[in-house]
Every structure is written in structure tokens, then in C-alpha cells.
Tab-separated table of C-alpha atoms in Angstrom:
chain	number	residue	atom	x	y	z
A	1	UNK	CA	0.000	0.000	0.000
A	2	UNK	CA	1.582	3.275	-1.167
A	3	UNK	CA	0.709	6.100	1.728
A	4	UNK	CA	1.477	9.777	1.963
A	5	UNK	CA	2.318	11.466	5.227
A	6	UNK	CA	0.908	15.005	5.487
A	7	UNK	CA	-0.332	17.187	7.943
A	8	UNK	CA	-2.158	20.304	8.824
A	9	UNK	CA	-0.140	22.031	11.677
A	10	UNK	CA	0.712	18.988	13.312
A	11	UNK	CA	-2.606	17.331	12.887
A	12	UNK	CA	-1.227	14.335	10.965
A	13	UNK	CA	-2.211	11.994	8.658
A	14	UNK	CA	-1.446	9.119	6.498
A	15	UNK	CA	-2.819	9.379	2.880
A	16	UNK	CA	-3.933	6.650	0.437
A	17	UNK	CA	-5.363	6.688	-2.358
A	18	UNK	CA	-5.050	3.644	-4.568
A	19	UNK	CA	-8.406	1.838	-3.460
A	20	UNK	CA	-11.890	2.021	-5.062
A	21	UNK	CA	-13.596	1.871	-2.081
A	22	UNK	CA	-12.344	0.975	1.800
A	23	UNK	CA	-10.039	-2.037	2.389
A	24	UNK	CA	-11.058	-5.417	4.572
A	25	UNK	CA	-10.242	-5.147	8.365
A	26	UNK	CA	-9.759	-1.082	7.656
A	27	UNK	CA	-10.897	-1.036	11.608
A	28	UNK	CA	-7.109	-2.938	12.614
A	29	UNK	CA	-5.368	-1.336	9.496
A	30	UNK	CA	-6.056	1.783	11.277
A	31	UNK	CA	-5.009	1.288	14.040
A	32	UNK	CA	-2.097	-0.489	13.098
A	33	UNK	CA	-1.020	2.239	10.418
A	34	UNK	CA	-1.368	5.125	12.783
A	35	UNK	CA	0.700	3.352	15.854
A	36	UNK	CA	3.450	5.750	16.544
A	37	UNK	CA	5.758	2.869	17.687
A	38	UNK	CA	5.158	-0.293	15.657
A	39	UNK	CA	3.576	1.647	12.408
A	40	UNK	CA	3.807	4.685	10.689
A	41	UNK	CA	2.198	6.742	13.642
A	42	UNK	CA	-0.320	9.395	12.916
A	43	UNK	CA	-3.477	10.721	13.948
A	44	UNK	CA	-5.612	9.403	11.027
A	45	UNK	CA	-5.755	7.132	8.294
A	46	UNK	CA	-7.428	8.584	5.384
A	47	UNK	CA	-8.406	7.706	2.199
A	48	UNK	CA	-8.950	9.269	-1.073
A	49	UNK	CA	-11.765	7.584	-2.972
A	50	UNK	CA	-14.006	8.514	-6.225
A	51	UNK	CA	-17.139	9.930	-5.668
A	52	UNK	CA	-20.153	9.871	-7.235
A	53	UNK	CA	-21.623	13.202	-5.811
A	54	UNK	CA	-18.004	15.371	-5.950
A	55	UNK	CA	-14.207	15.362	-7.317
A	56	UNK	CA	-13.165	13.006	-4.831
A	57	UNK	CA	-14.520	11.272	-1.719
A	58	UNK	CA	-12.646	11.647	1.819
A	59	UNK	CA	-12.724	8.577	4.817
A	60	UNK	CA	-11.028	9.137	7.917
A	61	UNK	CA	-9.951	6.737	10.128
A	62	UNK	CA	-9.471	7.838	13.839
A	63	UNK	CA	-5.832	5.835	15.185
A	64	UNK	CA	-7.906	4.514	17.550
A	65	UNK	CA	-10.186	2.359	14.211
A	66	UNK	CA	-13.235	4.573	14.440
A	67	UNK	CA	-14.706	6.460	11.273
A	68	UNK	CA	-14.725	10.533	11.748
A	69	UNK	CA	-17.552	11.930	9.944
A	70	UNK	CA	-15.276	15.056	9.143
A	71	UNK	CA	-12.041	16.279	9.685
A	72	UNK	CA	-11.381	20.162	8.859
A	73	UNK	CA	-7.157	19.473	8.879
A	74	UNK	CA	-7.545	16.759	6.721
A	75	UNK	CA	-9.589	17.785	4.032
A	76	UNK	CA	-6.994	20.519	3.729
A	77	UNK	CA	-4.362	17.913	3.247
A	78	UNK	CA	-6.868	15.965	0.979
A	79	UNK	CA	-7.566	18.894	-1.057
A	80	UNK	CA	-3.529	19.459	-1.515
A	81	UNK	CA	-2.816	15.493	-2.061
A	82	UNK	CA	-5.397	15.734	-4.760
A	83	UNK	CA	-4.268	18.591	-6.669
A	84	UNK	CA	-0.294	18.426	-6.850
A	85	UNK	CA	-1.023	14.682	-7.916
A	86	UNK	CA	-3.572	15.877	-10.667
A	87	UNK	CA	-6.356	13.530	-9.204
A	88	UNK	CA	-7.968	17.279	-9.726
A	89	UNK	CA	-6.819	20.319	-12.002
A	90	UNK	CA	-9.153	22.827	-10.513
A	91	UNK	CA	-7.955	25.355	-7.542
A	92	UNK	CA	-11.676	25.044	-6.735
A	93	UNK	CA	-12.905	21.751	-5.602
A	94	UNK	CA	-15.806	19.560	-4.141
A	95	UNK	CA	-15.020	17.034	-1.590
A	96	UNK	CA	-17.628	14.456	-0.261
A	97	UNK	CA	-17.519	13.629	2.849
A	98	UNK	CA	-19.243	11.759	5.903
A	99	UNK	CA	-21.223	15.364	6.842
A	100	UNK	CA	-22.073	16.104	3.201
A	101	UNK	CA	-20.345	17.608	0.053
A	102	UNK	CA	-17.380	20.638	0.828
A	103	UNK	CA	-16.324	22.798	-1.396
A	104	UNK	CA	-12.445	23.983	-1.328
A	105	UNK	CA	-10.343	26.940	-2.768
A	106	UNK	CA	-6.172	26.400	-3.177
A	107	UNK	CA	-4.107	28.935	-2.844
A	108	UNK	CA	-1.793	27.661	-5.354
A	109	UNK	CA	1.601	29.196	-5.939
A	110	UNK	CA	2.188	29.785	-9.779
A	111	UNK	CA	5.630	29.174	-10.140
A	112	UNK	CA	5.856	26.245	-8.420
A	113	UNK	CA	1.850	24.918	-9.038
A	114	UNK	CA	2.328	23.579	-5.009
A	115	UNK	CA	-0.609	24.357	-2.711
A	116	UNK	CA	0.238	27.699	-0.047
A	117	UNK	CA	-3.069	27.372	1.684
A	118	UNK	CA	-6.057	26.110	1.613
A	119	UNK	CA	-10.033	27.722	2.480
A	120	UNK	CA	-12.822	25.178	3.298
A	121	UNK	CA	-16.545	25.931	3.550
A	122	UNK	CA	-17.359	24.114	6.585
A	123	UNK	CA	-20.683	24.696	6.157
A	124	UNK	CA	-23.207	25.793	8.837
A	125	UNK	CA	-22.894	24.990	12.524
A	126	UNK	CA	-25.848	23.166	14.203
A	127	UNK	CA	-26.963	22.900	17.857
A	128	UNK	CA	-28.921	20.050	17.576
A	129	UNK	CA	-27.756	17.829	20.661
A	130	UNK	CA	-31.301	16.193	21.905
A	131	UNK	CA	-33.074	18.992	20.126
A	132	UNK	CA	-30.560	21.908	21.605
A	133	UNK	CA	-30.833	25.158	19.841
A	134	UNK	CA	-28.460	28.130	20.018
A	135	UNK	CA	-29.780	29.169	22.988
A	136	UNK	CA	-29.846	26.679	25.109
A	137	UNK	CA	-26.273	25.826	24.164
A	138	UNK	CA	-25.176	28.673	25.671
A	139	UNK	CA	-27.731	29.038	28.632
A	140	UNK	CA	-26.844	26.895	31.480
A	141	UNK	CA	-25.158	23.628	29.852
A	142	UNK	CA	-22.728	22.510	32.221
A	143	UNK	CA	-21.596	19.205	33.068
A	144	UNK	CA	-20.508	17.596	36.547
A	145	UNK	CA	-17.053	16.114	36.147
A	146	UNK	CA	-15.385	14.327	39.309
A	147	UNK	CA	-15.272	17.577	41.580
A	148	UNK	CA	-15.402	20.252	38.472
A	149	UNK	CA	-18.270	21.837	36.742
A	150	UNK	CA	-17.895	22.640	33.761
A	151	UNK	CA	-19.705	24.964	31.810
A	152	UNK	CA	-19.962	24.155	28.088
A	153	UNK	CA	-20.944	25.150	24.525
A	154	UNK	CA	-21.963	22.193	22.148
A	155	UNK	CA	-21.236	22.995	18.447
A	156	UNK	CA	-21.674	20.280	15.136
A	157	UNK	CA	-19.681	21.173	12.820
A	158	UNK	CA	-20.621	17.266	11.151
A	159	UNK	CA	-18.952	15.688	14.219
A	160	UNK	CA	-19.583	17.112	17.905
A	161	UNK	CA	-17.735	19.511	19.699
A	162	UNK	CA	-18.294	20.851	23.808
A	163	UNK	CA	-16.416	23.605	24.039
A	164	UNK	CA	-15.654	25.187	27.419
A	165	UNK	CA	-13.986	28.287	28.471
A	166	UNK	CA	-10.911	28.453	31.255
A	167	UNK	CA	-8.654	30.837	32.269
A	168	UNK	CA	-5.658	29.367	30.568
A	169	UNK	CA	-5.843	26.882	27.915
A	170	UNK	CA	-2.379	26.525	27.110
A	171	UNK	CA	-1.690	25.421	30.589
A	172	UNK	CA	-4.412	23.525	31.172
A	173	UNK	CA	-4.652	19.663	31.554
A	174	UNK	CA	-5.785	18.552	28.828
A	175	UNK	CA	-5.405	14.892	29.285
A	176	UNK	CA	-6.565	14.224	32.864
A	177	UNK	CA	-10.052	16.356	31.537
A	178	UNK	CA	-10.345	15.491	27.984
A	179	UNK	CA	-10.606	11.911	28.179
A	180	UNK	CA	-13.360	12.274	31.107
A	181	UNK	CA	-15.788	15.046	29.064
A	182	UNK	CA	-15.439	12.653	26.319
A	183	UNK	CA	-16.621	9.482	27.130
A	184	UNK	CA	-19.160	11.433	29.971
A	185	UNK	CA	-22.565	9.527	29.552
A	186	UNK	CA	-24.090	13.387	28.356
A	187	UNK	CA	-22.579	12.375	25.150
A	188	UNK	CA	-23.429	8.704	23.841
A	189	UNK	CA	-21.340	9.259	21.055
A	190	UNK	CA	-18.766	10.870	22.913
A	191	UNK	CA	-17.467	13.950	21.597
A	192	UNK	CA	-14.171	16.416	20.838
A	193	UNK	CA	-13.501	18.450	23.827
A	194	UNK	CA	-12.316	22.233	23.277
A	195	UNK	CA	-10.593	24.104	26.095
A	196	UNK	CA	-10.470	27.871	24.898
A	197	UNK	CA	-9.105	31.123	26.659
A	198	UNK	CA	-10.312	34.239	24.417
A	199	UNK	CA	-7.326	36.639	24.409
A	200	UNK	CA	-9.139	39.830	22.254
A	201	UNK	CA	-12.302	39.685	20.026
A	202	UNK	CA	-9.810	38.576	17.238
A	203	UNK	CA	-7.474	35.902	18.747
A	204	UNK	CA	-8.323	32.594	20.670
A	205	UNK	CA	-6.113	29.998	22.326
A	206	UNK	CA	-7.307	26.727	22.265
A	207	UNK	CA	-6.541	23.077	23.231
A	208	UNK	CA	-7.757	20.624	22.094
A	209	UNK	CA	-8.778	16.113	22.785
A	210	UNK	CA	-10.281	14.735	19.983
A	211	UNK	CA	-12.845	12.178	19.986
A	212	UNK	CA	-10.856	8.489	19.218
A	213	UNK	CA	-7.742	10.053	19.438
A	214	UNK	CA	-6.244	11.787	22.300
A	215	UNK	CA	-5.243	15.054	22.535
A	216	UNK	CA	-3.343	16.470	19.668
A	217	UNK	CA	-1.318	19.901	18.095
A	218	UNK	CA	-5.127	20.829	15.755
A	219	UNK	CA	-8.206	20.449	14.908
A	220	UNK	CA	-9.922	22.244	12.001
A	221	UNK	CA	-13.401	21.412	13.125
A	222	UNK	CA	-12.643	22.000	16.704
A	223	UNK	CA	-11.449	25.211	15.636
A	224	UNK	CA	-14.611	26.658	13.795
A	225	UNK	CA	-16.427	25.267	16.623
A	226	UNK	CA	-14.845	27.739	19.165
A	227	UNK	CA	-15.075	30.358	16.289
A	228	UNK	CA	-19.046	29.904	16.801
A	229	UNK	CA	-18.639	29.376	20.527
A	230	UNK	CA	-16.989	32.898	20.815
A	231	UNK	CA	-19.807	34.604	19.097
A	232	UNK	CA	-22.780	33.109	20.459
A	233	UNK	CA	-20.943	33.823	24.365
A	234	UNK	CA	-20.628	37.265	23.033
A	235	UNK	CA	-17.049	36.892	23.295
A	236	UNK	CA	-15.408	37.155	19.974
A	237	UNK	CA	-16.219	38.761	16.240
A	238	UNK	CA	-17.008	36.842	13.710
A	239	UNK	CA	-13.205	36.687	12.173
A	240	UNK	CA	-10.419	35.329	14.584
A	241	UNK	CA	-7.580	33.792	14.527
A	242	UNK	CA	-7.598	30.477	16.898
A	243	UNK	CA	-3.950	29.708	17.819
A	244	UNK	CA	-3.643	26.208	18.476
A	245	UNK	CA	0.123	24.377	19.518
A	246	UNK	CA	0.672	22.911	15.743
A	247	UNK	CA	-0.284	26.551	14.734
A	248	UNK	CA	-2.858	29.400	13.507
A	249	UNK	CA	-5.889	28.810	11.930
A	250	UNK	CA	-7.912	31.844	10.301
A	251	UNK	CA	-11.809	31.460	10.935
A	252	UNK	CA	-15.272	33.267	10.013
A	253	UNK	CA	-18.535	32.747	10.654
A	254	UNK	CA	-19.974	34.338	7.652
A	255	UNK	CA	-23.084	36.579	8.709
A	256	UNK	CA	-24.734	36.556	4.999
A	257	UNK	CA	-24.762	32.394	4.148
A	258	UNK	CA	-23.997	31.009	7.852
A	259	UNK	CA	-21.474	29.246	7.038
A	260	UNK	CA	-17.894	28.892	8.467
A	261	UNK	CA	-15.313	29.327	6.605
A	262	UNK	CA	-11.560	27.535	7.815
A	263	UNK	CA	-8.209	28.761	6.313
A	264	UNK	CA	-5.047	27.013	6.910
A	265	UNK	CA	-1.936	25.396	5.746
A	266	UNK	CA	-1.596	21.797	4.371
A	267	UNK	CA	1.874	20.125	4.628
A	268	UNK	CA	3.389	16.737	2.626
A	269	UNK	CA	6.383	15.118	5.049
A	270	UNK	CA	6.873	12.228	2.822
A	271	UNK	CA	6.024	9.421	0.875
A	272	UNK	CA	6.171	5.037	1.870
A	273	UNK	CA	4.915	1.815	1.418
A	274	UNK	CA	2.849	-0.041	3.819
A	275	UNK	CA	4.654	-3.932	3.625
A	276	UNK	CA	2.409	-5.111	6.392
């Protein structure tokens, strides 16, 4: 199996893309693939497939064999992958994923014809936890954890974000309270866990533990998810920049369609075969 490492500011991934559809056993491949000390370590496995509904179709596997219904950092690599190997010749693109059809921009570099940056339309942010509207996501949510309360913000952005404010999130412990706001029984499906300090109406810090995977250096969706937590708390604009440890992401909640818009940078480290 021929495989691609990328990643989008530390948020990495293994690419493939010579399948038609999902391998057997994809559940242990995963898992297998993404082990940092027996495989070729990562936070995702994910595969570029044909689509019948866009240019390309994007499956992400979680390291620990679970299948993400979106992933904002690696659509970005995706969307790169797909258009320096000319799966795709257009700097606009759509990609299908598990929370619907995305479209892309590149910012493509014309001397070079390598991907800078990429936009995605993340499309719009729902509130829909057991019929939870904007309101009530930001009215009194909190959840009891050990000997903490913590209030909370619950954002979709396709997969499901709580997103809770403290004083410093790039000190905070991330992985004695991510793991336990994760699997709490509030969210069946457990859920990404956002720990955000707000440093002006145009800058967040935020940590993050991702659902399946631990905590790690990004997350695109967890990122637009704070970007729509900060403006429905009444604590950011609309455009910010959300610093995260693997880097900056640039985020707006567009006020016209709705919908939030993620720019970033998508990086290739290099390129293997899976023997296994």
C-alpha cells in the first residue's frame, strides 16, 4: 500500500489513495497504520476515494479504528494530495464527505503549481444535541465532572464539539479532563472536547482532545467550533484567529450564508509503502 504522510499544523495523517472503495479489516489497518511505535504513527488514516456526488470522496480513520464523519485538517491535506497529484486540475474543488459535500479553494503558488493554503466551507454549525438550539447551548449547559463543573458550549460542525472556556488553555490539563468530558454519559457518542481562553475579540487559544484520538497539536473542526462558541458567548467577532500548539488557523462565521469558513496550511512530510 503506497501512503502519503501530510499534515495540517501537526494534525497528521497518512494518505492513500489507490483503493476504489475501503479495504477489509480497515478497523485494525487503522489502528495499526497510525501506531506511533510499531507503524507509521499518525493521527488518522485517510483515504482518497471517487465519488459519485463530488471530485473526490474523503474517509477518515481515527488511530484509535473509528470512522470521523469530518475532519477540517484533513480535508486541507486531501484537497492538496489531490491537486499536486492531478487527481484534480481545478484550484476550486468539491469534496464528499461523511457530513455532506465541501467545497475547497487552493491557494496555489504559480511558479511552483504547489498548494500555499487552503479555504474550506465548513458549512453551517448546528446545535442540535437532543433537540438543543443556540440558545440553550449557551444558557446553562454545564456538566458535573469528578469535583469540576464545567460549563460548556456544544457545536456540530458534522462531528460534535463541547467547548468550554478556562482561564488558561495553554496550561491547562488537557489529558486528565479530555478523556473524562469525552466518554461522559451526556454524550453517547462521545465527543471532541475544546478548552479555549479568548485573548481579544480577534485571537483565541485553544486546546484541544479529539474524539478516538487523544489530545493532539489541531483540529480544524474543533477550531470553527470555538469560532461559533466565541460569538454566540458574546465573546469574539465573527473573524479570529484560533492559535492552536501545531499553529494558527484563520476562521469566520460568515453573517450573509452562515457558514464557516476555515483557512489554513496543508503540509506533505513524505512518501512510503505499507509492507504489512
Amino acid at each position: 500500500m503506497q501512503f502519503t504522510k501530510m499534515h495540517g499544523l501537526g494534525n497528521d495523517f497518512v494518505i492513500v489513495s489507490e483503493f476504489e472503495q475501503l479495504p477489509e479489516n480497515v478497523e485494525d489497518l487503522a489502528r495499526r497504520v497510525c501506531d506511533r511505535h510499531f507503524g507509521i504513527g499518525a493521527d488518522g488514516l485517510v483515504f482518497i476515494l471517487p465519488s459519485q456526488k463530488a471530485d473526490v470522496r474523503m474517509r477518515i480513520m481515527n488511530a484509535d479504528g473509528t470512522e470521523a464523519e469530518q475532519c477540517g485538517n484533513a480535508i486541507r491535506c486531501v484537497a492538496k494530495y489531490a491537486y499536486e497529484r492531478q487527481i484534480v486540475n481545478m484550484r476550486e474543488l468539491a469534496v464528499e464527505t461523511g457530513a455532506g459535500i465541501q467545497h475547497v479553494w487552493l491557494e496555489v503558488n504559480d511558479r511552483s503549481n504547489m498548494v500555499s493554503r487552503v479555504k474550506v466551507d465548513m458549512g453551517v454549525p448546528r446545535f442540535d444535541r437532543e433537540n438543543m438550539n443556540e440558545f440553550s447551548a449557551v444558557d446553562g449547559a454545564s456538566l458535573s465532572v469528578l469535583d469540576q463543573i464545567f460549563p460548556y458550549t456544544y457545536v456540530s460542525m458534522g462531528n460534535p464539539h463541547a467547548v468550554t472556556f478556562v482561564e488558561n488553555a495553554t496550561e491547562f490539563d488537557v489529558d486528565r479532563w479530555g478523556p473524562l468530558i469525552e466518554t461522559h454519559e451526556h454524550f453517547p457518542n462521545k465527543t471532541n472536547v475544546e478548552f479555549v481562553t479568548v485573548q481579544s475579540p480577534e485571537l483565541i487559544d485553544m486546546r484541544v482532545w479529539e474524539r478516538g484520538v487523544g489530545q493532539t497539536l489541531a483540529c480544524g473542526t474543533g477550531a470553527c467550533a470555538v469560532a461559533v462558541a466565541g460569538v454566540l458567548n458574546n465573546k469574539t467577532g465573527r473573524r479570529v484567529t484560533v492559535r492552536l500548539k501545531g499553529g494558527d488557523l484563520l476562521i469566520e462565521w460568515n453573517e450573509q450564508d452562515g457558514h464557516v469558513y476555515m483557512t489554513g496550511a496543508a503540509e506533505e512530510v513524505f512518501r512510503g509503502e505499507w509492507l504489512r
